[in-house]
Amino acid sequence: VHDDASTDDTCSIVRQLGQDAKIPITLIRREVNAWSQGGAFYFEILFHSKSPFIAVLDGDDFWLSRDKIQKQYHAIKDSDSSLSYHDYWSFQNLEDSKQRVFPSWLGVWTKDFFYSIAAENPIGTSTVMLRTDALHDLDMSDSGEHSFLDFPIWAQLAAKSKPLYLSGLKTAYRVHPGGISRNKSWLKSASEAKVVNRWLSKRVPSLGKSKFLWSIFSSLLVRILWI
């Protein structure tokens, strides 16, 4: 559990829940907010996991299925994929929610998930399960240049093997004013996307992919048309 310098009782609650449920928990407590300093910390947390597989759950989201972990584990362990994901509900309240179901038509049309992810990231953070050893081959140097936590990881893993898609709604993604992607102007979001796409474009050739195609699909025009 990563606590990013919270000012409430999160840490004591986590410790108590782990004790009551008899679940071994490693609590990483930050004295200074790490996210404000870039996205490097996110990769470091995943990289140092001792488990062969990792499932991610952000603190403001929740899983809908009691057997999500079992189903996702059995699916990915018998596949060649290093990353799996599934559908999710995106909601702000009960009256304002939408279903995010994939794969998208763009991914089908390009025949390559890696290029379609350049136009829009369809992978909800709290839906993934990934192979820990696949993280060791990723180039995350200078990842503090951008504030995107998960997209650079998903993109590089998608270049190495096609992500495994599982149908079915198993996660609820909470949209709220304090979220990372909220309270931003369209121009601000586009500017941040440009930074991370430029960071990734330097690594595309080493992934065995076309830098030219990546630049097309990550262009502002394609993103506008697609989104």
mmCIF file of C-alpha atoms in Angstrom:
data_model
loop_
_atom_site.group_PDB
_atom_site.id
_atom_site.type_symbol
_atom_site.label_atom_id
_atom_site.label_comp_id
_atom_site.label_asym_id
_atom_site.label_seq_id
_atom_site.Cartn_x
_atom_site.Cartn_y
_atom_site.Cartn_z
ATOM 1 C CA VAL A 1 0.000 0.000 0.000
ATOM 2 C CA HIS A 2 1.477 3.329 -1.059
ATOM 3 C CA ASP A 3 0.441 6.328 1.002
ATOM 4 C CA ASP A 4 1.455 9.537 -0.744
ATOM 5 C CA ALA A 5 1.829 11.835 2.270
ATOM 6 C CA SER A 6 -1.835 11.765 3.253
ATOM 7 C CA THR A 7 -2.926 14.065 6.071
ATOM 8 C CA ASP A 8 -5.716 11.883 7.465
ATOM 9 C CA ASP A 9 -5.886 8.494 9.213
ATOM 10 C CA THR A 10 -5.215 6.388 6.105
ATOM 11 C CA CYS A 11 -2.079 4.719 7.463
ATOM 12 C CA SER A 12 -3.590 3.698 10.802
ATOM 13 C CA ILE A 13 -6.685 2.360 9.021
ATOM 14 C CA VAL A 14 -4.544 0.289 6.635
ATOM 15 C CA ARG A 15 -2.536 -1.184 9.511
ATOM 16 C CA GLN A 16 -5.689 -2.036 11.469
ATOM 17 C CA LEU A 17 -7.398 -3.659 8.486
ATOM 18 C CA GLY A 18 -4.332 -5.778 7.770
ATOM 19 C CA GLN A 19 -4.146 -6.850 11.402
ATOM 20 C CA ASP A 20 -7.850 -7.701 11.618
ATOM 21 C CA ALA A 21 -7.846 -9.652 8.339
ATOM 22 C CA LYS A 22 -4.456 -11.295 9.093
ATOM 23 C CA ILE A 23 -3.147 -10.128 5.707
ATOM 24 C CA PRO A 24 0.568 -9.277 5.396
ATOM 25 C CA ILE A 25 0.760 -5.648 4.224
ATOM 26 C CA THR A 26 3.781 -3.572 3.307
ATOM 27 C CA LEU A 27 2.931 0.073 3.889
ATOM 28 C CA ILE A 28 5.043 2.662 2.068
ATOM 29 C CA ARG A 29 4.575 5.969 3.831
ATOM 30 C CA ARG A 30 5.724 9.130 2.044
ATOM 31 C CA GLU A 31 6.561 12.214 4.050
ATOM 32 C CA VAL A 32 6.592 14.353 0.869
ATOM 33 C CA ASN A 33 4.010 13.941 -1.897
ATOM 34 C CA ALA A 34 5.769 11.914 -4.609
ATOM 35 C CA TRP A 35 3.255 12.436 -7.409
ATOM 36 C CA SER A 36 3.905 16.173 -7.399
ATOM 37 C CA GLN A 37 7.515 15.367 -8.342
ATOM 38 C CA GLY A 38 6.684 13.277 -11.416
ATOM 39 C CA GLY A 39 5.599 9.730 -12.225
ATOM 40 C CA ALA A 40 8.853 7.886 -11.452
ATOM 41 C CA PHE A 41 7.670 6.633 -8.053
ATOM 42 C CA TYR A 42 4.799 4.652 -9.598
ATOM 43 C CA PHE A 43 7.142 2.456 -11.615
ATOM 44 C CA GLU A 44 9.501 2.035 -8.663
ATOM 45 C CA ILE A 45 6.684 0.646 -6.517
ATOM 46 C CA LEU A 46 5.652 -1.900 -9.148
ATOM 47 C CA PHE A 47 9.243 -2.791 -9.995
ATOM 48 C CA HIS A 48 10.103 -3.777 -6.434
ATOM 49 C CA SER A 49 7.171 -6.128 -5.997
ATOM 50 C CA LYS A 50 8.208 -9.662 -5.064
ATOM 51 C CA SER A 51 5.068 -11.205 -6.539
ATOM 52 C CA PRO A 52 5.166 -12.722 -10.062
ATOM 53 C CA PHE A 53 1.908 -10.904 -10.862
ATOM 54 C CA ILE A 54 0.583 -7.508 -9.824
ATOM 55 C CA ALA A 55 -3.004 -6.245 -9.720
ATOM 56 C CA VAL A 56 -3.487 -2.513 -9.261
ATOM 57 C CA LEU A 57 -6.239 -0.728 -7.347
ATOM 58 C CA ASP A 58 -6.214 3.049 -6.961
ATOM 59 C CA GLY A 59 -7.525 4.352 -3.670
ATOM 60 C CA ASP A 60 -10.540 6.108 -5.169
ATOM 61 C CA ASP A 61 -11.709 3.128 -7.297
ATOM 62 C CA PHE A 62 -13.139 -0.247 -6.319
ATOM 63 C CA TRP A 63 -13.466 -3.739 -7.739
ATOM 64 C CA LEU A 64 -16.957 -5.049 -8.498
ATOM 65 C CA SER A 65 -16.229 -8.755 -8.745
ATOM 66 C CA ARG A 66 -15.267 -11.045 -5.870
ATOM 67 C CA ASP A 67 -13.467 -13.430 -8.239
ATOM 68 C CA LYS A 68 -11.763 -10.777 -10.373
ATOM 69 C CA ILE A 69 -8.260 -11.691 -9.194
ATOM 70 C CA GLN A 70 -8.768 -15.418 -9.713
ATOM 71 C CA LYS A 71 -10.220 -15.040 -13.215
ATOM 72 C CA GLN A 72 -7.593 -12.560 -14.332
ATOM 73 C CA TYR A 73 -4.746 -14.609 -12.896
ATOM 74 C CA HIS A 74 -5.833 -17.842 -14.566
ATOM 75 C CA ALA A 75 -6.256 -16.028 -17.882
ATOM 76 C CA ILE A 76 -2.883 -14.273 -17.955
ATOM 77 C CA LYS A 77 -0.721 -17.059 -16.537
ATOM 78 C CA ASP A 78 -1.603 -19.339 -19.472
ATOM 79 C CA SER A 79 -1.089 -16.609 -22.090
ATOM 80 C CA ASP A 80 1.850 -14.880 -23.745
ATOM 81 C CA SER A 81 0.647 -11.465 -22.586
ATOM 82 C CA SER A 82 2.455 -9.410 -19.984
ATOM 83 C CA LEU A 83 -0.589 -7.223 -19.288
ATOM 84 C CA SER A 84 -4.322 -7.892 -19.022
ATOM 85 C CA TYR A 85 -7.224 -5.474 -18.623
ATOM 86 C CA HIS A 86 -11.027 -5.442 -18.688
ATOM 87 C CA ASP A 87 -14.101 -3.230 -18.954
ATOM 88 C CA TYR A 88 -15.084 -0.769 -16.265
ATOM 89 C CA TRP A 89 -17.714 1.706 -15.160
ATOM 90 C CA SER A 90 -16.708 5.357 -15.149
ATOM 91 C CA PHE A 91 -18.892 7.322 -12.756
ATOM 92 C CA GLN A 92 -19.217 10.529 -10.796
ATOM 93 C CA ASN A 93 -22.522 9.627 -9.200
ATOM 94 C CA LEU A 94 -25.306 7.150 -9.841
ATOM 95 C CA GLU A 95 -26.964 9.471 -12.349
ATOM 96 C CA ASP A 96 -23.742 10.252 -14.226
ATOM 97 C CA SER A 97 -21.995 7.057 -15.266
ATOM 98 C CA LYS A 98 -20.893 5.385 -18.461
ATOM 99 C CA GLN A 99 -19.712 1.958 -19.446
ATOM 100 C CA ARG A 100 -16.229 1.663 -20.964
ATOM 101 C CA VAL A 101 -16.168 -1.519 -23.039
ATOM 102 C CA PHE A 102 -13.246 -2.523 -25.246
ATOM 103 C CA PRO A 103 -11.516 -3.343 -27.579
ATOM 104 C CA SER A 104 -12.134 -0.178 -29.554
ATOM 105 C CA TRP A 105 -12.617 0.007 -33.310
ATOM 106 C CA LEU A 106 -9.334 1.911 -33.599
ATOM 107 C CA GLY A 107 -7.390 -0.989 -32.146
ATOM 108 C CA VAL A 108 -9.098 -3.405 -34.528
ATOM 109 C CA TRP A 109 -8.442 -1.143 -37.521
ATOM 110 C CA THR A 110 -4.731 -0.654 -36.804
ATOM 111 C CA LYS A 111 -4.249 -4.373 -36.110
ATOM 112 C CA ASP A 112 -1.751 -3.290 -33.461
ATOM 113 C CA PHE A 113 -2.762 -2.211 -29.988
ATOM 114 C CA PHE A 114 0.505 -0.332 -29.522
ATOM 115 C CA TYR A 115 -0.356 2.327 -32.101
ATOM 116 C CA SER A 116 -3.991 2.683 -31.066
ATOM 117 C CA ILE A 117 -2.962 3.330 -27.474
ATOM 118 C CA ALA A 118 -1.068 6.392 -28.732
ATOM 119 C CA ALA A 119 -4.391 8.050 -29.616
ATOM 120 C CA GLU A 120 -6.202 7.095 -26.436
ATOM 121 C CA ASN A 121 -5.324 4.968 -23.446
ATOM 122 C CA PRO A 122 -8.260 2.562 -22.965
ATOM 123 C CA ILE A 123 -6.707 0.710 -20.046
ATOM 124 C CA GLY A 124 -8.185 1.712 -16.720
ATOM 125 C CA THR A 125 -5.485 1.660 -14.055
ATOM 126 C CA SER A 126 -7.553 -0.335 -11.575
ATOM 127 C CA THR A 127 -8.377 -3.020 -14.146
ATOM 128 C CA VAL A 128 -4.876 -4.328 -14.839
ATOM 129 C CA MET A 129 -2.906 -7.388 -13.901
ATOM 130 C CA LEU A 130 0.659 -7.619 -15.185
ATOM 131 C CA ARG A 131 3.733 -9.814 -15.044
ATOM 132 C CA THR A 132 6.346 -8.385 -12.714
ATOM 133 C CA ASP A 133 9.312 -9.741 -14.690
ATOM 134 C CA ALA A 134 8.117 -7.862 -17.789
ATOM 135 C CA LEU A 135 8.697 -4.590 -15.936
ATOM 136 C CA HIS A 136 12.419 -5.277 -15.629
ATOM 137 C CA ASP A 137 12.975 -4.814 -19.366
ATOM 138 C CA LEU A 138 11.261 -1.428 -19.585
ATOM 139 C CA ASP A 139 13.109 1.835 -20.078
ATOM 140 C CA MET A 140 11.669 4.217 -17.497
ATOM 141 C CA SER A 141 14.691 6.504 -17.240
ATOM 142 C CA ASP A 142 13.862 10.171 -16.759
ATOM 143 C CA SER A 143 10.203 9.313 -16.135
ATOM 144 C CA GLY A 144 10.098 12.228 -13.732
ATOM 145 C CA GLU A 145 9.784 14.439 -16.829
ATOM 146 C CA HIS A 146 6.044 13.757 -16.977
ATOM 147 C CA SER A 147 3.217 13.261 -14.505
ATOM 148 C CA PHE A 148 1.631 10.245 -16.216
ATOM 149 C CA LEU A 149 1.861 7.291 -13.875
ATOM 150 C CA ASP A 150 0.665 4.281 -15.834
ATOM 151 C CA PHE A 151 0.445 5.075 -19.566
ATOM 152 C CA PRO A 152 4.200 4.779 -20.319
ATOM 153 C CA ILE A 153 4.206 1.350 -18.673
ATOM 154 C CA TRP A 154 1.106 0.083 -20.499
ATOM 155 C CA ALA A 155 2.424 1.365 -23.850
ATOM 156 C CA GLN A 156 5.806 -0.336 -23.552
ATOM 157 C CA LEU A 157 4.259 -3.607 -22.421
ATOM 158 C CA ALA A 158 1.812 -3.418 -25.356
ATOM 159 C CA ALA A 159 4.766 -3.146 -27.745
ATOM 160 C CA LYS A 160 6.239 -6.382 -26.430
ATOM 161 C CA SER A 161 3.037 -8.452 -26.392
ATOM 162 C CA LYS A 162 -0.612 -7.832 -27.140
ATOM 163 C CA PRO A 163 -2.511 -7.008 -23.952
ATOM 164 C CA LEU A 164 -5.027 -9.623 -22.928
ATOM 165 C CA TYR A 165 -8.552 -8.237 -22.924
ATOM 166 C CA LEU A 166 -11.195 -9.792 -20.651
ATOM 167 C CA SER A 167 -14.818 -8.860 -21.168
ATOM 168 C CA GLY A 168 -17.037 -7.997 -18.247
ATOM 169 C CA LEU A 169 -17.333 -5.089 -15.833
ATOM 170 C CA LYS A 170 -15.067 -5.766 -12.876
ATOM 171 C CA THR A 171 -13.983 -2.279 -11.784
ATOM 172 C CA ALA A 172 -15.659 1.039 -10.970
ATOM 173 C CA TYR A 173 -13.543 4.069 -11.866
ATOM 174 C CA ARG A 174 -14.482 7.056 -9.763
ATOM 175 C CA VAL A 175 -14.426 10.464 -11.454
ATOM 176 C CA HIS A 176 -14.183 13.330 -8.968
ATOM 177 C CA PRO A 177 -12.879 16.908 -8.856
ATOM 178 C CA GLY A 178 -9.730 15.916 -6.977
ATOM 179 C CA GLY A 179 -8.661 13.268 -9.499
ATOM 180 C CA ILE A 180 -5.415 13.502 -11.466
ATOM 181 C CA SER A 181 -7.156 14.004 -14.807
ATOM 182 C CA ARG A 182 -9.839 16.395 -13.538
ATOM 183 C CA ASN A 183 -9.930 20.165 -13.135
ATOM 184 C CA LYS A 184 -7.756 20.563 -16.218
ATOM 185 C CA SER A 185 -8.473 22.547 -19.317
ATOM 186 C CA TRP A 186 -8.515 20.733 -22.642
ATOM 187 C CA LEU A 187 -5.335 22.625 -23.578
ATOM 188 C CA LYS A 188 -3.587 21.538 -20.373
ATOM 189 C CA SER A 189 -4.484 17.868 -20.955
ATOM 190 C CA ALA A 190 -3.290 18.053 -24.574
ATOM 191 C CA SER A 191 -0.035 19.652 -23.453
ATOM 192 C CA GLU A 192 0.634 16.899 -20.898
ATOM 193 C CA ALA A 193 -0.174 14.192 -23.449
ATOM 194 C CA LYS A 194 2.322 15.775 -25.828
ATOM 195 C CA VAL A 195 5.053 15.603 -23.192
ATOM 196 C CA VAL A 196 4.587 11.907 -22.446
ATOM 197 C CA ASN A 197 4.216 10.992 -26.128
ATOM 198 C CA ARG A 198 7.471 12.813 -26.874
ATOM 199 C CA TRP A 199 9.111 10.913 -24.003
ATOM 200 C CA LEU A 200 7.841 7.614 -25.385
ATOM 201 C CA SER A 201 8.740 8.357 -29.013
ATOM 202 C CA LYS A 202 12.446 8.238 -28.095
ATOM 203 C CA ARG A 203 11.978 4.633 -26.989
ATOM 204 C CA VAL A 204 9.791 3.385 -29.854
ATOM 205 C CA PRO A 205 12.673 2.158 -32.110
ATOM 206 C CA SER A 206 14.157 0.076 -29.280
ATOM 207 C CA LEU A 207 10.728 -1.564 -28.901
ATOM 208 C CA GLY A 208 10.836 -2.706 -32.533
ATOM 209 C CA LYS A 209 8.045 -0.349 -33.598
ATOM 210 C CA SER A 210 7.707 2.427 -36.168
ATOM 211 C CA LYS A 211 8.435 5.881 -34.794
ATOM 212 C CA PHE A 212 6.636 7.347 -37.836
ATOM 213 C CA LEU A 213 3.370 5.486 -37.116
ATOM 214 C CA TRP A 214 3.603 6.325 -33.434
ATOM 215 C CA SER A 215 3.971 10.025 -34.263
ATOM 216 C CA ILE A 216 0.866 9.875 -36.500
ATOM 217 C CA PHE A 217 -1.380 8.195 -33.959
ATOM 218 C CA SER A 218 -0.127 10.341 -31.103
ATOM 219 C CA SER A 219 -0.685 13.542 -33.101
ATOM 220 C CA LEU A 220 -3.204 16.072 -31.860
ATOM 221 C CA LEU A 221 -5.345 15.694 -34.997
ATOM 222 C CA VAL A 222 -5.803 11.936 -34.601
ATOM 223 C CA ARG A 223 -6.474 12.327 -30.883
ATOM 224 C CA ILE A 224 -9.165 14.920 -31.576
ATOM 225 C CA LEU A 225 -10.811 12.772 -34.265
ATOM 226 C CA TRP A 226 -10.690 9.677 -32.114
ATOM 227 C CA ILE A 227 -11.696 11.129 -28.738
#
